[in-house]
Amino acid sequence: MLKKLCLAGSILFCFSVIFPNCQPNPYREGERLYKTHCANCHMEDGAGLHALIPPLAGSDYLKNHRQKLPCLVRYGIKDTIVVNGQVFAEQMPGVATLSEIQIVNILNFVNTSWGNQIEPFRLEETRTLLEKCRH
Amino acid sequence: MKYFAFIVLIITTWAACLTSPEKRTLPILGERDISPGGDTIYRSVPDFSFIDQDSQLVTNATFADKIYVVDFFFIHCPTICPRVKKNGLRLYEKYKNDGRVMLLSHSIDVRNDTVAALHRHAAKLGVDAKKWRLVTGDHDAIYSIADDYFSVAVEDPDSPGGFDHSGRLILVDKNRHVRSFCDGTNAEEVDRFMKDIDLLLEEQFPR
């Protein structure tokens, strides 16, 4: 029995080494939440829409304004911002019902999808940032 | 002899199929009546009059001898509108240089989506008003024409953004009949819809 398990395990391991791309994004919950709350506007591929909705894929805003992201998701944003050199003066509604951990998951999904490589958020950090913008 | 007749039958049916292939035509959608004379009367899009992003009057005459695609949206829509717009842009790109096809988007938020706001919105989408009319107008007129295009555009305070509306794209022929529609949020359905547009072009603009 144990032998069989070992064998199955090592086969699985081999596969995951050979086909790393088949592994789903580790932020499964984040992905699901993204599809529900964000993809209508920012699109499944994170590309946004022309001058109306900024991209998340390859967005330099994610890096440059990391501290603002948790509040942005919860409370939205209505500002003039620059994303990859393009100006946006639009508005985005927040999703007030998301819990802290859900915000962490969404942001980490965004930060590691479509080639984005941004350091993951942790719950503690997110909580502190959210404290600052509590309305 | 029996076999011979059989083979002849097969060959003639086969030839008949070849010469008049079964061509798919789009049905005329919506309610219909039978006139006293026995003819079928199809419901058609009624007269309308709206204002577009360049303050131009848009009426049925704007689409005379054209086929057009209709949808309903509003600028600050938190749900499906950007997806529908993205697919609308695919249609725009495909038929950009084809004068027979136009697009008509009605805003259902007459309070916020003024002509100036629609103008900015069109500019951000990068679309030409000659091809894609974004219109506003009388509130009731917009909601009632929505019913006529059988889209759902009823004000619903519970829906996100305050409006509930379907993301349908609706295809209208040059006789003011609705011929096809699709879920504008779904890229695959829009692929199928584009085939319907091509079919309608063949039907109504024979070479």
Coordinates of C-alpha atoms in Angstrom, one line a residue:
Chain A
M1 CA 0.0 0.0 0.0
L2 CA 2.7 2.4 1.1
K3 CA 4.8 1.4 -1.9
K4 CA 1.9 2.2 -4.2
L5 CA 1.3 5.6 -2.7
C6 CA 5.0 6.4 -3.0
L7 CA 4.9 5.4 -6.7
A8 CA 1.8 7.5 -7.4
G9 CA 3.4 10.3 -5.5
S10 CA 6.6 10.2 -7.4
I11 CA 4.8 10.0 -10.7
L12 CA 2.7 13.0 -9.8
F13 CA 5.9 14.8 -8.8
C14 CA 7.5 14.0 -12.1
F15 CA 4.6 15.4 -14.0
S16 CA 4.5 18.6 -12.0
V17 CA 8.2 19.0 -12.8
I18 CA 7.8 18.3 -16.5
F19 CA 4.6 20.3 -16.9
P20 CA 4.8 23.1 -14.5
N21 CA 2.4 25.2 -16.6
C22 CA -0.4 22.7 -16.0
Q23 CA -0.3 23.6 -12.3
P24 CA -3.1 25.9 -11.6
N25 CA -2.3 29.3 -10.2
P26 CA -1.8 28.8 -6.5
Y27 CA -4.4 31.5 -5.7
R28 CA -7.5 29.5 -6.7
E29 CA -9.8 31.4 -4.4
G30 CA -8.3 34.7 -5.7
E31 CA -8.9 33.5 -9.3
R32 CA -12.5 32.7 -8.6
L33 CA -13.1 36.1 -6.8
Y34 CA -11.3 37.9 -9.7
K35 CA -13.7 36.3 -12.2
T36 CA -16.7 37.4 -10.1
H37 CA -15.7 40.9 -9.1
C38 CA -13.0 42.2 -11.5
A39 CA -13.0 40.4 -14.9
N40 CA -16.1 42.2 -16.2
C41 CA -14.0 45.3 -16.4
H42 CA -10.4 44.3 -16.4
M43 CA -11.2 41.2 -18.5
E44 CA -10.1 37.6 -18.1
D45 CA -6.7 38.4 -19.5
G46 CA -6.1 41.5 -17.4
A47 CA -5.9 43.6 -20.5
G48 CA -8.5 46.3 -19.6
L49 CA -10.3 48.2 -22.3
H50 CA -8.7 51.0 -24.3
A51 CA -8.6 54.3 -22.5
L52 CA -11.6 53.3 -20.3
I53 CA -10.2 50.6 -18.1
P54 CA -6.5 50.3 -17.2
P55 CA -4.7 46.9 -17.6
L56 CA -3.7 44.8 -14.7
A57 CA -1.4 42.6 -16.9
G58 CA 2.0 44.2 -16.8
S59 CA 0.7 47.2 -14.9
D60 CA 3.4 49.4 -13.3
Y61 CA 0.8 50.8 -11.0
L62 CA 0.7 47.5 -9.0
K63 CA 4.4 48.0 -8.2
N64 CA 4.4 51.7 -7.8
H65 CA 1.4 51.9 -5.6
R66 CA 1.5 48.6 -3.8
Q67 CA 0.5 50.3 -0.5
K68 CA -2.8 51.5 -2.0
L69 CA -4.0 48.3 -3.4
P70 CA -6.0 46.7 -0.5
C71 CA -7.9 50.0 0.0
L72 CA -8.5 50.3 -3.8
V73 CA -10.1 46.9 -3.9
R74 CA -12.3 47.5 -0.9
Y75 CA -13.3 51.1 -1.5
G76 CA -12.8 51.7 -5.2
I77 CA -10.9 54.6 -6.7
K78 CA -11.9 57.8 -8.5
D79 CA -8.8 59.6 -9.4
T80 CA -6.4 60.6 -12.2
I81 CA -3.8 57.9 -12.4
V82 CA -1.1 56.9 -14.7
V83 CA -0.7 53.2 -15.8
N84 CA 2.2 52.3 -18.1
G85 CA 2.4 55.9 -19.2
Q86 CA -1.3 56.3 -20.0
V87 CA -3.6 58.6 -18.1
F88 CA -6.9 57.4 -16.7
A89 CA -9.4 59.7 -15.1
E90 CA -12.2 57.2 -14.5
Q91 CA -13.8 55.6 -11.5
M92 CA -13.9 52.1 -10.2
P93 CA -16.4 50.9 -7.6
G94 CA -15.0 49.0 -4.6
V95 CA -16.2 45.7 -3.3
A96 CA -17.1 46.4 0.3
T97 CA -18.2 42.9 1.1
L98 CA -14.8 41.3 0.6
S99 CA -13.0 40.1 3.8
E100 CA -9.4 40.8 4.4
I101 CA -8.3 37.3 3.4
Q102 CA -10.3 37.5 0.2
I103 CA -8.6 40.8 -0.7
V104 CA -5.2 39.1 -0.1
N105 CA -6.2 36.3 -2.4
I106 CA -7.4 38.5 -5.2
L107 CA -4.4 40.7 -5.0
N108 CA -2.0 37.8 -5.0
F109 CA -3.8 36.3 -7.9
V110 CA -3.4 39.5 -9.8
N111 CA 0.2 40.0 -8.8
T112 CA 1.2 36.6 -10.1
S113 CA -0.9 36.3 -13.2
W114 CA -0.3 37.2 -16.9
G115 CA 3.5 37.4 -16.2
N116 CA 3.1 39.8 -13.2
Q117 CA 5.7 39.1 -10.6
I118 CA 5.0 41.1 -7.5
E119 CA 5.8 40.1 -4.0
P120 CA 2.7 38.5 -2.4
F121 CA 0.6 40.3 0.2
R122 CA 0.4 38.9 3.7
L123 CA -2.6 39.1 5.9
E124 CA -0.9 41.2 8.5
E125 CA 0.4 43.8 6.0
T126 CA -3.0 43.9 4.3
R127 CA -4.8 44.4 7.6
T128 CA -2.5 47.3 8.5
L129 CA -3.0 49.0 5.2
L130 CA -6.8 48.6 5.4
E131 CA -6.8 50.2 8.8
K132 CA -5.5 53.4 7.3
C133 CA -8.4 53.8 4.9
R134 CA -11.2 52.7 7.0
H135 CA -14.1 55.0 6.4
Chain B
M1 CA -33.5 -2.8 -64.4
K2 CA -34.6 -2.3 -60.8
Y3 CA -31.1 -1.4 -59.9
F4 CA -30.8 1.0 -62.7
A5 CA -33.9 3.0 -61.6
F6 CA -32.4 3.1 -58.1
I7 CA -29.1 4.4 -59.3
V8 CA -30.9 7.1 -61.4
L9 CA -32.8 8.1 -58.4
I10 CA -29.7 8.5 -56.3
I11 CA -27.9 10.4 -59.0
T12 CA -30.8 12.8 -59.5
T13 CA -31.3 13.5 -55.8
W14 CA -27.6 14.1 -55.5
A15 CA -27.5 16.4 -58.5
A16 CA -30.5 18.3 -57.1
C17 CA -28.7 18.8 -53.8
L18 CA -25.7 20.1 -55.7
T19 CA -27.5 22.6 -57.8
S20 CA -29.7 24.0 -55.0
P21 CA -27.8 23.6 -51.7
E22 CA -29.9 24.1 -48.6
K23 CA -29.1 27.7 -47.7
R24 CA -29.6 28.8 -44.1
T25 CA -31.6 32.0 -43.8
L26 CA -32.1 33.9 -40.6
P27 CA -35.7 33.9 -39.3
I28 CA -37.6 37.1 -38.6
L29 CA -37.9 37.2 -34.8
G30 CA -40.6 38.6 -32.6
E31 CA -44.4 38.6 -32.5
R32 CA -46.3 38.3 -35.7
D33 CA -49.9 38.7 -36.8
I34 CA -51.9 37.3 -39.6
S35 CA -53.7 40.0 -41.6
P36 CA -57.3 39.5 -42.7
G37 CA -56.0 38.7 -46.1
G38 CA -54.0 35.8 -44.7
D39 CA -50.5 37.4 -44.9
T40 CA -48.1 37.3 -42.0
I41 CA -47.3 40.7 -40.6
Y42 CA -44.0 40.8 -38.8
R43 CA -43.5 43.2 -36.0
S44 CA -40.9 45.8 -36.9
V45 CA -38.8 48.4 -35.0
P46 CA -41.0 51.5 -34.5
D47 CA -40.1 55.1 -35.3
F48 CA -37.4 56.5 -33.0
S49 CA -35.5 59.7 -32.6
F50 CA -32.4 60.1 -30.4
I51 CA -29.3 62.3 -30.1
D52 CA -25.8 60.9 -30.6
Q53 CA -22.3 61.7 -29.2
D54 CA -21.9 64.5 -31.8
S55 CA -25.3 66.0 -31.1
Q56 CA -26.6 64.6 -34.3
L57 CA -30.2 63.4 -34.7
V58 CA -30.4 59.6 -35.1
T59 CA -33.6 58.2 -36.5
N60 CA -34.7 55.2 -38.5
A61 CA -33.5 57.2 -41.6
T62 CA -30.0 57.0 -40.3
F63 CA -30.1 53.3 -40.9
A64 CA -32.0 53.4 -44.2
D65 CA -30.6 50.7 -46.5
K66 CA -28.3 49.4 -43.8
I67 CA -28.3 46.6 -41.3
Y68 CA -27.4 47.5 -37.8
V69 CA -26.5 46.1 -34.4
V70 CA -28.2 47.4 -31.3
D71 CA -27.3 47.3 -27.6
F72 CA -28.1 49.0 -24.3
F73 CA -25.5 50.2 -21.8
F74 CA -24.5 53.0 -19.5
I75 CA -21.1 54.5 -18.9
H76 CA -20.6 53.8 -15.2
C77 CA -21.8 50.3 -15.4
P78 CA -20.1 48.1 -12.8
T79 CA -21.1 44.8 -14.4
I80 CA -21.2 43.5 -17.9
C81 CA -20.9 46.7 -20.1
P82 CA -17.1 46.6 -20.6
R83 CA -17.3 43.1 -21.9
V84 CA -20.1 43.9 -24.3
K85 CA -18.2 46.9 -25.4
K86 CA -15.1 44.8 -26.0
N87 CA -17.1 42.5 -28.3
G88 CA -18.8 45.5 -29.9
L89 CA -15.3 46.7 -30.8
R90 CA -14.7 43.4 -32.5
L91 CA -17.7 44.0 -34.7
Y92 CA -16.6 47.6 -35.2
E93 CA -13.2 46.5 -36.4
K94 CA -14.6 43.8 -38.7
Y95 CA -17.1 46.1 -40.4
K96 CA -15.2 49.3 -40.1
N97 CA -14.9 49.8 -43.9
D98 CA -18.2 48.2 -44.8
G99 CA -20.8 51.0 -45.3
R100 CA -23.7 48.5 -45.1
V101 CA -23.2 47.8 -41.3
M102 CA -23.6 50.2 -38.4
L103 CA -23.7 50.0 -34.6
L104 CA -26.2 51.7 -32.3
S105 CA -25.7 51.8 -28.5
H106 CA -28.4 53.3 -26.3
S107 CA -27.5 54.7 -22.9
I108 CA -30.1 53.8 -20.3
D109 CA -28.7 56.3 -17.8
V110 CA -30.1 59.5 -19.3
R111 CA -29.3 61.6 -16.2
N112 CA -25.5 61.0 -16.3
D113 CA -24.8 60.0 -19.8
T114 CA -25.1 63.4 -21.5
V115 CA -24.1 64.1 -25.0
A116 CA -20.7 65.4 -23.7
A117 CA -20.2 62.3 -21.6
L118 CA -21.1 60.1 -24.6
H119 CA -18.6 62.0 -26.7
R120 CA -15.8 61.4 -24.2
H121 CA -16.7 57.8 -23.9
A122 CA -16.6 57.3 -27.7
A123 CA -13.3 59.1 -27.9
K124 CA -11.8 56.7 -25.3
L125 CA -13.1 53.7 -27.2
G126 CA -11.6 55.2 -30.3
V127 CA -14.7 54.8 -32.4
D128 CA -16.0 56.9 -35.3
A129 CA -19.5 58.4 -34.9
K130 CA -20.3 57.7 -38.6
K131 CA -20.1 54.0 -37.8
W132 CA -21.1 53.7 -34.1
R133 CA -23.8 55.9 -32.7
L134 CA -23.9 56.2 -28.9
V135 CA -27.3 57.8 -28.2
T136 CA -29.3 59.3 -25.4
G137 CA -32.8 60.8 -25.5
D138 CA -36.1 60.7 -23.7
H139 CA -36.1 58.2 -20.8
D140 CA -39.4 56.5 -21.7
A141 CA -38.6 56.4 -25.4
I142 CA -35.3 54.5 -24.7
Y143 CA -37.0 52.0 -22.3
S144 CA -39.8 51.3 -24.6
I145 CA -37.6 50.9 -27.7
A146 CA -35.6 48.4 -25.5
D147 CA -38.7 46.4 -25.1
D148 CA -39.2 46.5 -28.8
Y149 CA -35.8 45.1 -29.5
F150 CA -36.7 42.6 -26.8
S151 CA -33.9 43.5 -24.6
V152 CA -34.5 43.8 -20.9
A153 CA -34.0 47.3 -19.7
V154 CA -36.1 47.8 -16.7
E155 CA -34.8 50.0 -13.9
D156 CA -34.1 47.8 -11.0
P157 CA -32.8 49.4 -7.8
D158 CA -31.4 46.1 -6.5
S159 CA -29.0 45.4 -9.4
P160 CA -25.4 46.7 -9.2
G161 CA -25.3 50.2 -10.7
G162 CA -29.0 50.6 -10.2
F163 CA -30.0 49.3 -13.6
D164 CA -30.7 45.9 -14.8
H165 CA -30.3 45.3 -18.5
S166 CA -29.3 42.5 -20.7
G167 CA -26.0 42.4 -22.5
R168 CA -27.6 41.4 -25.7
L169 CA -26.5 42.4 -29.1
I170 CA -29.4 42.6 -31.5
L171 CA -29.2 42.4 -35.3
V172 CA -31.8 44.5 -37.3
D173 CA -32.2 44.1 -41.1
K174 CA -32.9 46.9 -43.5
N175 CA -36.6 46.3 -43.3
R176 CA -36.6 47.0 -39.6
H177 CA -36.9 43.4 -38.6
V178 CA -34.9 41.8 -35.8
R179 CA -33.1 38.8 -37.3
S180 CA -30.6 37.6 -34.7
F181 CA -29.2 38.3 -31.3
C182 CA -26.6 37.0 -28.9
D183 CA -25.2 37.4 -25.5
G184 CA -22.7 40.3 -26.0
T185 CA -20.6 39.2 -23.0
N186 CA -19.8 35.8 -24.6
A187 CA -17.0 35.9 -27.2
E188 CA -18.1 32.6 -28.8
E189 CA -21.7 33.7 -29.2
V190 CA -20.4 36.8 -30.8
D191 CA -18.4 34.7 -33.3
R192 CA -21.6 33.0 -34.3
F193 CA -23.4 36.3 -34.4
M194 CA -20.8 37.7 -36.9
K195 CA -21.6 34.7 -39.1
D196 CA -25.3 35.7 -38.9
I197 CA -24.3 39.3 -39.9
D198 CA -22.5 38.0 -43.0
L199 CA -25.5 35.8 -43.9
L200 CA -27.8 38.7 -43.6
L201 CA -25.5 40.8 -45.8
E202 CA -25.6 38.1 -48.5
E203 CA -29.4 38.0 -48.3
Q204 CA -30.1 41.7 -48.4
F205 CA -27.3 42.9 -50.6
P206 CA -27.1 40.3 -53.3
R207 CA -24.3 40.9 -55.8

